[in-house]
Short mmCIF file of C-alpha atoms in Angstrom, two decimals:
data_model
loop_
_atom_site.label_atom_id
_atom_site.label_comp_id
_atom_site.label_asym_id
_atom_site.label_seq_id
_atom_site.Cartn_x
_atom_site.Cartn_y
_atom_site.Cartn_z
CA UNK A 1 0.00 0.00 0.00
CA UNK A 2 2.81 2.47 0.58
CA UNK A 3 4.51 1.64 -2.49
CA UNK A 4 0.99 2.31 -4.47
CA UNK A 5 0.66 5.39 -2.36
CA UNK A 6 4.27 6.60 -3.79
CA UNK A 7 3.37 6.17 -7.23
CA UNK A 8 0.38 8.07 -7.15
CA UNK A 9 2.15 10.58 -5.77
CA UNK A 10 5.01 10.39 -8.62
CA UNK A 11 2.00 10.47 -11.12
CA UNK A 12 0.59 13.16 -9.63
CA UNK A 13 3.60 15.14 -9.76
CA UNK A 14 4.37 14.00 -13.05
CA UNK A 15 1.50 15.42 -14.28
CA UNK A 16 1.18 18.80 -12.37
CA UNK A 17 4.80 19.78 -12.51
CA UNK A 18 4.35 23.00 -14.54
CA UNK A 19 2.33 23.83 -12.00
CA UNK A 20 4.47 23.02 -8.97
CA UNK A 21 7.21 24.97 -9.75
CA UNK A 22 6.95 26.62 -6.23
CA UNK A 23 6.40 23.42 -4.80
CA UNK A 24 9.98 22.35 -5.62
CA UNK A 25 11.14 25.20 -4.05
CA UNK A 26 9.40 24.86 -0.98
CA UNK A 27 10.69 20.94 -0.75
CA UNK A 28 14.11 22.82 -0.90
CA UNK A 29 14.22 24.55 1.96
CA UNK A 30 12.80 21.92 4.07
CA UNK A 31 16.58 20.22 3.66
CA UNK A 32 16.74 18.15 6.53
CA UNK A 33 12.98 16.38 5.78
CA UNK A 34 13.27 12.90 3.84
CA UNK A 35 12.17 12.68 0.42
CA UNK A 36 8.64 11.29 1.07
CA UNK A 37 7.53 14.32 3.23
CA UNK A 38 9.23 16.34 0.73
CA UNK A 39 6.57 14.79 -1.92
CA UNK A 40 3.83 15.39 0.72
CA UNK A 41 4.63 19.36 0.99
CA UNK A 42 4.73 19.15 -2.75
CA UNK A 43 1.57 18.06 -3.19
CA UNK A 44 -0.15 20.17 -0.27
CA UNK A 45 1.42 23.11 -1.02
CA UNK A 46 0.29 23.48 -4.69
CA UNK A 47 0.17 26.91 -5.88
CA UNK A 48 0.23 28.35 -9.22
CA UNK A 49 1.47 31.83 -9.29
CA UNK A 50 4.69 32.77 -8.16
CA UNK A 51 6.94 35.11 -9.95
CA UNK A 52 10.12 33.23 -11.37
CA UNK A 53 12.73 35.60 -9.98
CA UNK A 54 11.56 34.47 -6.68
CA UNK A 55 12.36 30.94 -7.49
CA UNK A 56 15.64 31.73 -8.85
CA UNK A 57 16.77 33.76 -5.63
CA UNK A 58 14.75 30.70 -3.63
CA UNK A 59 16.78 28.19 -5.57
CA UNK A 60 20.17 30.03 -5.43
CA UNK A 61 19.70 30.41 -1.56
CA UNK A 62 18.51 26.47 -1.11
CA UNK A 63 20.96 24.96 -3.76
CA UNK A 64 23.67 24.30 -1.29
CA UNK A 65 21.82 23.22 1.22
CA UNK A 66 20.30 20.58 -0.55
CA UNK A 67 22.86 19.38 -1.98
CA UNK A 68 24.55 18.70 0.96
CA UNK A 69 20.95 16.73 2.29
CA UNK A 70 21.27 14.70 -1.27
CA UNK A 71 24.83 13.78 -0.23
CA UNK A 72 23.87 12.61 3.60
CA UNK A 73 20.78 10.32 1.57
CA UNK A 74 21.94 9.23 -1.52
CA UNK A 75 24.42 9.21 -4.02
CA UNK A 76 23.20 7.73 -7.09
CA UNK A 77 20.37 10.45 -7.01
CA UNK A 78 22.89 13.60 -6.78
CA UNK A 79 25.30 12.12 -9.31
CA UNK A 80 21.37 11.55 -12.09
CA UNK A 81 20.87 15.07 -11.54
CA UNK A 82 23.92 16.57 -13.22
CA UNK A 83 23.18 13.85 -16.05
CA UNK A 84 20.06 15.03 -16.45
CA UNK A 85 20.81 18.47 -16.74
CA UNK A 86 23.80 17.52 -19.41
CA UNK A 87 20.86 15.71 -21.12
CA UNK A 88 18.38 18.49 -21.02
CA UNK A 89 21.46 21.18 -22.25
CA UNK A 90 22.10 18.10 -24.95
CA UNK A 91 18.36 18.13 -26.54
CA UNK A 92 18.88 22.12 -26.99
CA UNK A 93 15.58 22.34 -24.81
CA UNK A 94 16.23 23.31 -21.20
CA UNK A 95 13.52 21.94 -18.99
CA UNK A 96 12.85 24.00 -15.62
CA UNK A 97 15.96 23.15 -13.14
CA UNK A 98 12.81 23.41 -10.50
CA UNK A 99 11.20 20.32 -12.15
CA UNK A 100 14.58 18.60 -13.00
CA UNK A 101 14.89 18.80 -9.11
CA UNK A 102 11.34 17.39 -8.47
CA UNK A 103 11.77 14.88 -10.71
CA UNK A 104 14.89 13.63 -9.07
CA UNK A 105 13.51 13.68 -5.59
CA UNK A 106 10.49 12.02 -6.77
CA UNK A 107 12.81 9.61 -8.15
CA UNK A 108 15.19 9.12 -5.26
CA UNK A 109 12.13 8.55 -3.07
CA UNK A 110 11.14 5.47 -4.93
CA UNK A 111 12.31 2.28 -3.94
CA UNK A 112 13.28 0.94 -7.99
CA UNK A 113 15.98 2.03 -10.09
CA UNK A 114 16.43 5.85 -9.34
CA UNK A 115 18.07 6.37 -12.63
CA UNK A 116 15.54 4.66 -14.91
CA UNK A 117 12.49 6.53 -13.09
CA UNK A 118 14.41 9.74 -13.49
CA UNK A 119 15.33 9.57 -16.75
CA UNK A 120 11.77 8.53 -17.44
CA UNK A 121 10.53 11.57 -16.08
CA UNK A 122 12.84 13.71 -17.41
CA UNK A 123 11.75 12.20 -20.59
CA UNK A 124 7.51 13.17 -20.09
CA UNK A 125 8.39 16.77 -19.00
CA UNK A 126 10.16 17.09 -22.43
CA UNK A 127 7.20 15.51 -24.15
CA UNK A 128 4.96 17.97 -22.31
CA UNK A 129 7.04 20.88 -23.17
CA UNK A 130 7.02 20.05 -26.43
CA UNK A 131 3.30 19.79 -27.09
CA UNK A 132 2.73 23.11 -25.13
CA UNK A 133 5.26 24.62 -27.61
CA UNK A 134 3.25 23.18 -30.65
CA UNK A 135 -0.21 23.69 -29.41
CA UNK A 136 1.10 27.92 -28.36
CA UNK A 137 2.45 27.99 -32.06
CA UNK A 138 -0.71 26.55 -33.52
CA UNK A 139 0.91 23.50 -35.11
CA UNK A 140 -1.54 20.65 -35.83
CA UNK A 141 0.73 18.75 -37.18
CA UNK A 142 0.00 15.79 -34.53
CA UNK A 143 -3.85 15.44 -35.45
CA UNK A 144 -3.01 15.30 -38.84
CA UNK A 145 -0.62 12.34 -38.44
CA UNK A 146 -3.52 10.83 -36.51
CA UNK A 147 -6.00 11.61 -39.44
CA UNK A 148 -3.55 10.14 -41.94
CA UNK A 149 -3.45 7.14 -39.85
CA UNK A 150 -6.80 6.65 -40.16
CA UNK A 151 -8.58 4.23 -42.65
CA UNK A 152 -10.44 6.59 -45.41
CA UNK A 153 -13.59 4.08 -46.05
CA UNK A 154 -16.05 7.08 -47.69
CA UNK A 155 -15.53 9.12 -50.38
CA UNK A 156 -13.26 12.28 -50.11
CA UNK A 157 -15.63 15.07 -50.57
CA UNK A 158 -14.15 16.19 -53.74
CA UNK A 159 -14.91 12.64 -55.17
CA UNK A 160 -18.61 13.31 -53.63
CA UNK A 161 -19.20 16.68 -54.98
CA UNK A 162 -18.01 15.48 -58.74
CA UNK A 163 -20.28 12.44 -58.28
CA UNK A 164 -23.10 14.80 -57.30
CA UNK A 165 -22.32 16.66 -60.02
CA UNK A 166 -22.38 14.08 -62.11
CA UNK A 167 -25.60 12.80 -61.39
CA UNK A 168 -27.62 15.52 -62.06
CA UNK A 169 -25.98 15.88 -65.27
CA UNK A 170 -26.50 12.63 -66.05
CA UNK A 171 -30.31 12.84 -65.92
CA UNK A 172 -30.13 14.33 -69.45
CA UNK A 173 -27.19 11.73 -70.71
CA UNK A 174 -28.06 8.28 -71.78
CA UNK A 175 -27.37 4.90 -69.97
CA UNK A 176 -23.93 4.05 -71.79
CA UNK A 177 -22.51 7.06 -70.10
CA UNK A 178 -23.77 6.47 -67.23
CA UNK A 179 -22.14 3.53 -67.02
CA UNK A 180 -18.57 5.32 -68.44
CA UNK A 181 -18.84 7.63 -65.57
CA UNK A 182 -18.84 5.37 -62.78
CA UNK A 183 -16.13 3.26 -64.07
CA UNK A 184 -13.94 6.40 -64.61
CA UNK A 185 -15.33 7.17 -60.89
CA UNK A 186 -14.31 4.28 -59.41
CA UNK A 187 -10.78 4.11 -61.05
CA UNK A 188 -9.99 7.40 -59.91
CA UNK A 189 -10.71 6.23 -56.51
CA UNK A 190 -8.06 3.21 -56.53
CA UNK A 191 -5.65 5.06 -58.03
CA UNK A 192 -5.30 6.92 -55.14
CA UNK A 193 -3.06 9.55 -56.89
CA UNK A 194 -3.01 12.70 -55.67
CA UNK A 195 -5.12 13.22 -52.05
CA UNK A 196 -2.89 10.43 -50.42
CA UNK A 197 -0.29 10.98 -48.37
CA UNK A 198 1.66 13.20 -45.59
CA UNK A 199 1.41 16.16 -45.84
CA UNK A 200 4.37 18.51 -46.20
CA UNK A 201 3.23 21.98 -44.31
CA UNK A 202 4.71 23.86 -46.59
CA UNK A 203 2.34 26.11 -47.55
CA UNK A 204 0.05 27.81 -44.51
CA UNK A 205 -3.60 27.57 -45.65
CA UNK A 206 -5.92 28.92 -42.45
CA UNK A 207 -4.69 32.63 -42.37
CA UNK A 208 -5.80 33.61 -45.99
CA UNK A 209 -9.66 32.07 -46.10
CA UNK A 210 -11.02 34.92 -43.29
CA UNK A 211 -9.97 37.82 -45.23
CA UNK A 212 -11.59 36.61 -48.67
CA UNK A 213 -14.56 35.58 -46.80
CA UNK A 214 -14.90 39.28 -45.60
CA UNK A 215 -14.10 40.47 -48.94
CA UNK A 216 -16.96 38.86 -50.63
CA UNK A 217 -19.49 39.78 -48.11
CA UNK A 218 -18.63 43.79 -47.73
CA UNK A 219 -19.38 44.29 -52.02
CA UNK A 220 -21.87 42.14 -53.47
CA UNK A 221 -22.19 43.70 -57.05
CA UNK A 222 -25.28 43.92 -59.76
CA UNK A 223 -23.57 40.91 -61.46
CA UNK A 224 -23.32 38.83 -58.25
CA UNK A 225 -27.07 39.03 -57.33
CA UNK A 226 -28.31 38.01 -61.51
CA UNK A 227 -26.13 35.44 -60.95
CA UNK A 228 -27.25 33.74 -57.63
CA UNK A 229 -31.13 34.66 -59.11
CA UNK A 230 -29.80 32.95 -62.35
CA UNK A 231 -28.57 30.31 -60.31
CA UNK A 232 -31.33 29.79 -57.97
CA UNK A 233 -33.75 29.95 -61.25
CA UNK A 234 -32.08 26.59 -62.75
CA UNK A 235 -31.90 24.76 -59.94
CA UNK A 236 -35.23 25.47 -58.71
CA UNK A 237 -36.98 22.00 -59.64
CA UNK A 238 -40.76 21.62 -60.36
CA UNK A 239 -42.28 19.80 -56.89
CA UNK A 240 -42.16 16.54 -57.71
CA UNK A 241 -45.22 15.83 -54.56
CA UNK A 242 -47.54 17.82 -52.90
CA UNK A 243 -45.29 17.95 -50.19
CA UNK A 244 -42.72 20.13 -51.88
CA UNK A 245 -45.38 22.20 -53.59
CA UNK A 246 -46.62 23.18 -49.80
CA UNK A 247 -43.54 24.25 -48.88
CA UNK A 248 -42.82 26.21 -51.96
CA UNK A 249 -46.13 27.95 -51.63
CA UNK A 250 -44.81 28.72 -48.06
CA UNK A 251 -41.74 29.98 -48.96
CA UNK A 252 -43.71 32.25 -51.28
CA UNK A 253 -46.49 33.54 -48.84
CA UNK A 254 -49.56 31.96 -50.53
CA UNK A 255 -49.54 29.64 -47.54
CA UNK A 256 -49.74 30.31 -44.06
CA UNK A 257 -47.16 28.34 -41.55
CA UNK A 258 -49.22 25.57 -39.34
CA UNK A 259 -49.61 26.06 -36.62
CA UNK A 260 -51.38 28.91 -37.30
CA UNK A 261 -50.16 32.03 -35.31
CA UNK A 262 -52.93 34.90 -35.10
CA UNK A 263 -50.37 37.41 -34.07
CA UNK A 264 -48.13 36.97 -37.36
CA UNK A 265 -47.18 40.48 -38.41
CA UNK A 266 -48.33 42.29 -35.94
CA UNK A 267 -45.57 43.07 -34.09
CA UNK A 268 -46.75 44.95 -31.34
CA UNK A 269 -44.66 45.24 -28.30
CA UNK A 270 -46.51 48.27 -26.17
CA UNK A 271 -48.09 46.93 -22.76
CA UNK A 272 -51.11 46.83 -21.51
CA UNK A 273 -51.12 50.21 -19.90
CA UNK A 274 -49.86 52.05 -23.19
CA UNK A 275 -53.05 50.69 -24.76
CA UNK A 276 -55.39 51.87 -21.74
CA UNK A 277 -54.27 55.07 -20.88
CA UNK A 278 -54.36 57.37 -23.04
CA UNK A 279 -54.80 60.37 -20.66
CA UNK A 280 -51.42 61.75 -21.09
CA UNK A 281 -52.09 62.09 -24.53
CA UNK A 282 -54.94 64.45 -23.83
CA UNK A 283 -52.34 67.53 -23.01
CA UNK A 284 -52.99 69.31 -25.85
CA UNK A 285 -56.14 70.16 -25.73
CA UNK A 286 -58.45 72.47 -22.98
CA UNK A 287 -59.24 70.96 -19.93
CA UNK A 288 -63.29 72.18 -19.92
CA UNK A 289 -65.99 72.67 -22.70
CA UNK A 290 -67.50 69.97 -25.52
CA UNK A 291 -64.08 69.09 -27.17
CA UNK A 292 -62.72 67.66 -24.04
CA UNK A 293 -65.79 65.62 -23.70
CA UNK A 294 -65.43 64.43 -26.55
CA UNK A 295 -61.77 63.35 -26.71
CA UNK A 296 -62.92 61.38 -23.57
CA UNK A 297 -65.06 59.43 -25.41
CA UNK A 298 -62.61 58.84 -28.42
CA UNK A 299 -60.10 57.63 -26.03
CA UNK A 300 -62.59 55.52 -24.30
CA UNK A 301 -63.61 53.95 -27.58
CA UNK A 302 -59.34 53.42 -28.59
CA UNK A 303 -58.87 52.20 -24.86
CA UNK A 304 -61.35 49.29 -25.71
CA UNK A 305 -60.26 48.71 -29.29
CA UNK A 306 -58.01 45.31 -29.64
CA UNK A 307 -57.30 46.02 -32.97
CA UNK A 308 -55.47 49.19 -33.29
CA UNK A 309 -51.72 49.75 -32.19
CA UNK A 310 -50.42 51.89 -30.08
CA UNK A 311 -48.95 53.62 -32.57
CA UNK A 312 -52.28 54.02 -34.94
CA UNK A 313 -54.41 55.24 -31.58
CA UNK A 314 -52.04 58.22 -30.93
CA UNK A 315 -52.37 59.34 -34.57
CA UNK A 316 -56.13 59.53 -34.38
CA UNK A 317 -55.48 61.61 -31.19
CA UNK A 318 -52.81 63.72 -33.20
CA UNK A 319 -55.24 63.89 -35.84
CA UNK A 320 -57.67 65.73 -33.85
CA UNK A 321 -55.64 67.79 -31.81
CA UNK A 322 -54.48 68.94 -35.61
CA UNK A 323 -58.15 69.23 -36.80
CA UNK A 324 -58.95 71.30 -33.50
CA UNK A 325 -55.97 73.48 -33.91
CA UNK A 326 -57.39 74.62 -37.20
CA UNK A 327 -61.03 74.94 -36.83
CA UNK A 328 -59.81 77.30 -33.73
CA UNK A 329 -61.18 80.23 -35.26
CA UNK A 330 -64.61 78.88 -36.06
CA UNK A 331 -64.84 77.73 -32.14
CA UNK A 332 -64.19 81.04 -30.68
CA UNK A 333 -66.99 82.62 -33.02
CA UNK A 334 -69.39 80.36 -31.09
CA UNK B 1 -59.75 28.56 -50.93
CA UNK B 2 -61.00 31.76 -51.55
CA UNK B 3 -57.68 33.10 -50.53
CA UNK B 4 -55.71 31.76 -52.93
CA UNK B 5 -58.10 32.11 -55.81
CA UNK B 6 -58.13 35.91 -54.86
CA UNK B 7 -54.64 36.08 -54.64
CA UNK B 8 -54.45 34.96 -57.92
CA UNK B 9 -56.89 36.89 -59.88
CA UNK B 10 -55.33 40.30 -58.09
CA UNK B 11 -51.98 39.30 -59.73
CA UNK B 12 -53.04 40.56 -62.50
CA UNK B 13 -50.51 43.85 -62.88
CA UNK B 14 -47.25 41.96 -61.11
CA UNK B 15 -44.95 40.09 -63.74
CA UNK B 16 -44.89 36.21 -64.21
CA UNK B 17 -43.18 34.29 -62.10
CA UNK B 18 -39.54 33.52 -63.09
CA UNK B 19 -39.67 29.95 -61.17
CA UNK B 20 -39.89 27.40 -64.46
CA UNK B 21 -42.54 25.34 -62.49
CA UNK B 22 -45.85 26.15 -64.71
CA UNK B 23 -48.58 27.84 -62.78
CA UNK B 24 -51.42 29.34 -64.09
CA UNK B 25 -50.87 32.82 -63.49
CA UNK B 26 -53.26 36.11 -64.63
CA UNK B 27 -51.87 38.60 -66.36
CA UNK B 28 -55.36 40.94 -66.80
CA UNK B 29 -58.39 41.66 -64.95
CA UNK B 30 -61.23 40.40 -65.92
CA UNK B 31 -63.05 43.39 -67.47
CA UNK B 32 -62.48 47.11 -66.58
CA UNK B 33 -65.66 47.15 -64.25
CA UNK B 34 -63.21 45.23 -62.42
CA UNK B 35 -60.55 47.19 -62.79
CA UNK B 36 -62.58 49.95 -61.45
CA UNK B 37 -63.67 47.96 -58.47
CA UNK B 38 -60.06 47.25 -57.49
CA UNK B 39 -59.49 51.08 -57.68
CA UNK B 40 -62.14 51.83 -55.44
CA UNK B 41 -61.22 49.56 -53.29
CA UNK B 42 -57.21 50.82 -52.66
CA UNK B 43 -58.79 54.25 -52.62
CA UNK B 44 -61.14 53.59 -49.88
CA UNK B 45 -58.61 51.77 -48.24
CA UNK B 46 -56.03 54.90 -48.26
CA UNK B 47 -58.98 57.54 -46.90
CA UNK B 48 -60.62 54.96 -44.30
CA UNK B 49 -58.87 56.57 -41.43
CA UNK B 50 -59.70 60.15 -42.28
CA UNK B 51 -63.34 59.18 -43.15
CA UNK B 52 -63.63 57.34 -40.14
CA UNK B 53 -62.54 60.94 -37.88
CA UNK B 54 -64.65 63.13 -39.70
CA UNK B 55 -67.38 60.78 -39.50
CA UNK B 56 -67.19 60.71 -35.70
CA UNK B 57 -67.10 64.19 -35.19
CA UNK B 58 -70.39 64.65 -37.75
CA UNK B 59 -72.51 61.58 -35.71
CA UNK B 60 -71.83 63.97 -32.39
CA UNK B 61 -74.27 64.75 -29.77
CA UNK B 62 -71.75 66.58 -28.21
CA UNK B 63 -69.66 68.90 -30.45
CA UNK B 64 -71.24 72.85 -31.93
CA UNK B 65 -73.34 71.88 -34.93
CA UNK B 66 -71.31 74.51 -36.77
CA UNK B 67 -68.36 72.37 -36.61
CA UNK B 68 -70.73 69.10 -37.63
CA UNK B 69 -71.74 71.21 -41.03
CA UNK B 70 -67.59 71.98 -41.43
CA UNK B 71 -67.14 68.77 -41.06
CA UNK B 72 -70.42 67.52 -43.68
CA UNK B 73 -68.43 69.70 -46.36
CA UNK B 74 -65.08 68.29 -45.58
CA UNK B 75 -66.24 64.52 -46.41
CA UNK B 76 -67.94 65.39 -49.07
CA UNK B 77 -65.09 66.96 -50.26
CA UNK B 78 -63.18 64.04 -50.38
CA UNK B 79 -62.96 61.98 -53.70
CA UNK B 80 -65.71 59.53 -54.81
CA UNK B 81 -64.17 56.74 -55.34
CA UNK B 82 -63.03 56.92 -51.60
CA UNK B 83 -66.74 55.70 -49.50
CA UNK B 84 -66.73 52.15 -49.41
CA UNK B 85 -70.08 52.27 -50.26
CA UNK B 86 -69.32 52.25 -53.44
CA UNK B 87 -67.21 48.91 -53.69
CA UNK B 88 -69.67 46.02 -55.20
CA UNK B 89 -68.35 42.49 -54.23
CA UNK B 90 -68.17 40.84 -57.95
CA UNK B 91 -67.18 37.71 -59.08
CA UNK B 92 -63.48 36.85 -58.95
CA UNK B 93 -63.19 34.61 -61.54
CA UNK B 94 -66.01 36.05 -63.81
CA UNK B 95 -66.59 39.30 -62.72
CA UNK B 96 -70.63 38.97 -62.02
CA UNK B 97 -71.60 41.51 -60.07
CA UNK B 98 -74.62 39.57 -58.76
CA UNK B 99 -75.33 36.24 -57.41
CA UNK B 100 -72.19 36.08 -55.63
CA UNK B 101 -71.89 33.90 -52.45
CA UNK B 102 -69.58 36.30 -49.88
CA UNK B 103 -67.61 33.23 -48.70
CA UNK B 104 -66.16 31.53 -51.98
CA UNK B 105 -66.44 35.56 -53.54
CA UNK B 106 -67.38 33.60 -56.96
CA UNK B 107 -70.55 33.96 -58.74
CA UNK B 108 -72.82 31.09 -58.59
CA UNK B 109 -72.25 29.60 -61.60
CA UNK B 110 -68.81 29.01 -61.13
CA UNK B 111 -69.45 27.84 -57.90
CA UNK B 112 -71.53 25.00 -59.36
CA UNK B 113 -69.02 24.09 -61.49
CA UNK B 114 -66.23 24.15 -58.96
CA UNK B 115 -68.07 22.16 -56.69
CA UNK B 116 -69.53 19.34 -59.37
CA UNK B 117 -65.95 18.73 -60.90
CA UNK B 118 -64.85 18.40 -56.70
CA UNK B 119 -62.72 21.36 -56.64
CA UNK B 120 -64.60 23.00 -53.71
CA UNK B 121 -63.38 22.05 -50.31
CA UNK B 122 -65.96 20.40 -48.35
CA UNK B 123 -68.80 21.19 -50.53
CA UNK B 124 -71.11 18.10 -51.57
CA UNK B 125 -74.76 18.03 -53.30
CA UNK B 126 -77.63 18.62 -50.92
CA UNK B 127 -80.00 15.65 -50.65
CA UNK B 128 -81.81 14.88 -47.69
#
């Protein structure tokens, strides 16, 4: 049980050592604990940000010291680190000396072959490294290999569209071309001649499609629109069921859509209280006398009408006050 | 029904469809009483709010009677063609201007022969 406790601390750190950069730090300066508790502190103490400068002066400060501890405990593990480091400066990649340290205590603190397990390590934090660097530069170059791997059973699409292509064509053609088509179809399929293969990354693809695709939407000429009407005019197929001919009529308005919406166009997004009171609309005109009665009544009558909007009740009310405004003269003669 | 068989015989000014698909599409009215009856009808459709007003303010216990006679002459100042009054529900399909049943809007002779060659939805012989 403790030696399947140890390893799930070594994967642990294994996997979380970009991450526990501080942690090897810390270990450090606990010099005189053994390994195991130095694991422990590892893994309690996780933290993620901590500047670097502070490991460097942490590591300067602590290097002595533990060296010294690695020499009182063991000396196969001191004498893997420096080859691990010669490795690391070796592969032109230098890993973190924080996790090059964690990785040999982890290693001296299991009971196997120090070196093996170390350079094993050493070995996945390169790996990891490595993948972070492709994945930050945008390199795909791993799923591809994965995708060429793969076992192509369907059609490539360029294959599909031609055969699409083909077909509808080939409504007009008679049967022994038909036949000539497939044939030439299916050879071009075993040949295999061009669309096989790694690929060589030569030429970077992704960065260009964006910019055309904003190109072609910002200006779409005279000559662009007869086209896609010219277009859409050929391939628009009489309904070949009723079916079809339902949902052309649709698209074309002579049809309602099911289930049938009462509200469809009207759009009206006043509330209820808009609708009801209309009071406020009522400023423009005097407060006493026949005309104010009978704006009452007209916005009674509007208040109750379902029918109207909002908008089409205050021009009737504009209307008036308008009409009003005119006949003025008339109304102070009586 | 009656929808689309109205929507049809108003298409008569709008160009023919460019979809290939044949469709029996009219190009004319039927006769020019018709023609006239679909003018009276967008007129009186463009003055039915202002008609409405001044008709409210004429039917008016409340209001000066002066402004009720202002108001007379201000309707009747309006174009002819503009009370609905004048609109005369006519065949759609024939142009009859009598005879017509309100809820097909066809004259009763093509109703019959709509509904004997089945073309009528839900429409079936009478015999009891």
């Amino acid at each position: 049980s403790t030696s399947s406790g140890l390893s799930k601390d070594k994967d642990k750190s294994a996997a979380s050592e970009d991450s526990t950069c501080e942690g090897a730090a810390k270990k450090q300066e606990d010099g005189a604990e053994t390994p195991k508790q130095k694991l422990l502190n590892i893994i309690g103490n996780m933290k993620v940000e901590v500047t670097y400068r502070k490991k460097l002066q942490q590591l300067k400060a602590s290097e002595s010291e533990k060296q010294a501890v690695k020499k009182l405990e063991d000396l196969d593990s001191e004498g893997s680190v420096p080859q691990g480091i010669t490795e690391d400066t070796q592969r032109g990649k230098p890993l973190n000396p924080e996790l090059v340290k964690a990785a040999s205590a982890v290693a001296s603190s299991l009971p196997r072959n120090k070196k093996q397990t170390e350079s094993e390590l050493l070995a996945q934090l390169r790996r990891h490294e490595e993948t972070t660097d492709k994945q930050k530069k945008g390199g795909t170059i791993n799923i591809r290999n994965v995708i060429s791997e793969m076992t192509v059973k369907r059609q490539s699409p360029a294959q599909r569209g031609a055969r699409i292509s083909g077909r509808i064509s080939l409504q007009l053609d008679e049967d022994g071309q038909r036949r000539r088509r497939e044939r030439s179809s299916a050879q071009s399929v075993d040949s295999r001649s061009l669309k096989v293969g790694k690929r060589l990354n030569i030429f970077t693809k992704a960065s260009t499609e964006p910019e055309h695709a904003l190109k072609t939407v910002s200006s779409p000429t005279i000559w662009d629109l007869e086209f896609a009407k010219e277009v859409a005019a050929v391939t628009a197929q009489p309904p070949r069921n009723g079916f079809e001919e339902m949902i052309q009529w649709t698209k074309e308005g002579i049809l309602w859509e099911f289930p049938i919406d009462n509200e469809v166009g009207m759009e009206d997004d006043a509330e209820f209280h808009e609708h009801i009171f209309l009071e406020k609309h009522l400023e423009g005109f005097p407060k006493e006398g026949p005309i104010r009665h009978f704006m009452e009544l007209v916005i009674c009558g509007l208040s109750k009408n379902p029918y109207l909007s909002v908008k089409q009740k205050v021009e009737h009310i504009e209307w008036f006050q308008n009409y009003f405004e005119e006949k003025k003269e008339l109304l102070q003669e009586i | 029904m009656a929808a689309t068989a109205l929507c049809w015989a108003l298409r008569a000014v709008q160009q023919v469809l460019p979809s290939p698909c044949p469709r029996q599409v009219r190009s004319y009215y039927v006769d020019w009483r018709m023609l006239r009856d679909v003018k009276r009808r967008k007129m009186a459709y463009e003055h039915a709010d202002e008609r409405l007003r001044i008709n409210a303010i004429r039917k008016n216990s409340i209001l000066p009677k002066e402004l009720q006679e202002v108001a007379d002459k201000e309707i009747a100042a309006l174009p002819r063609d503009s009370c609905p009054v004048r609109i005369r529900n006519r065949c759609v399909l024939t142009s009859r201007p009598r005879g017509v049943k309100r809820r097909w809007r066809v004259s009763r002779i093509v109703f019959r022969h709509f509904a004997d060659h089945a073309q009528m939805s839900g429409v079936q012989r009478a015999m009891w």
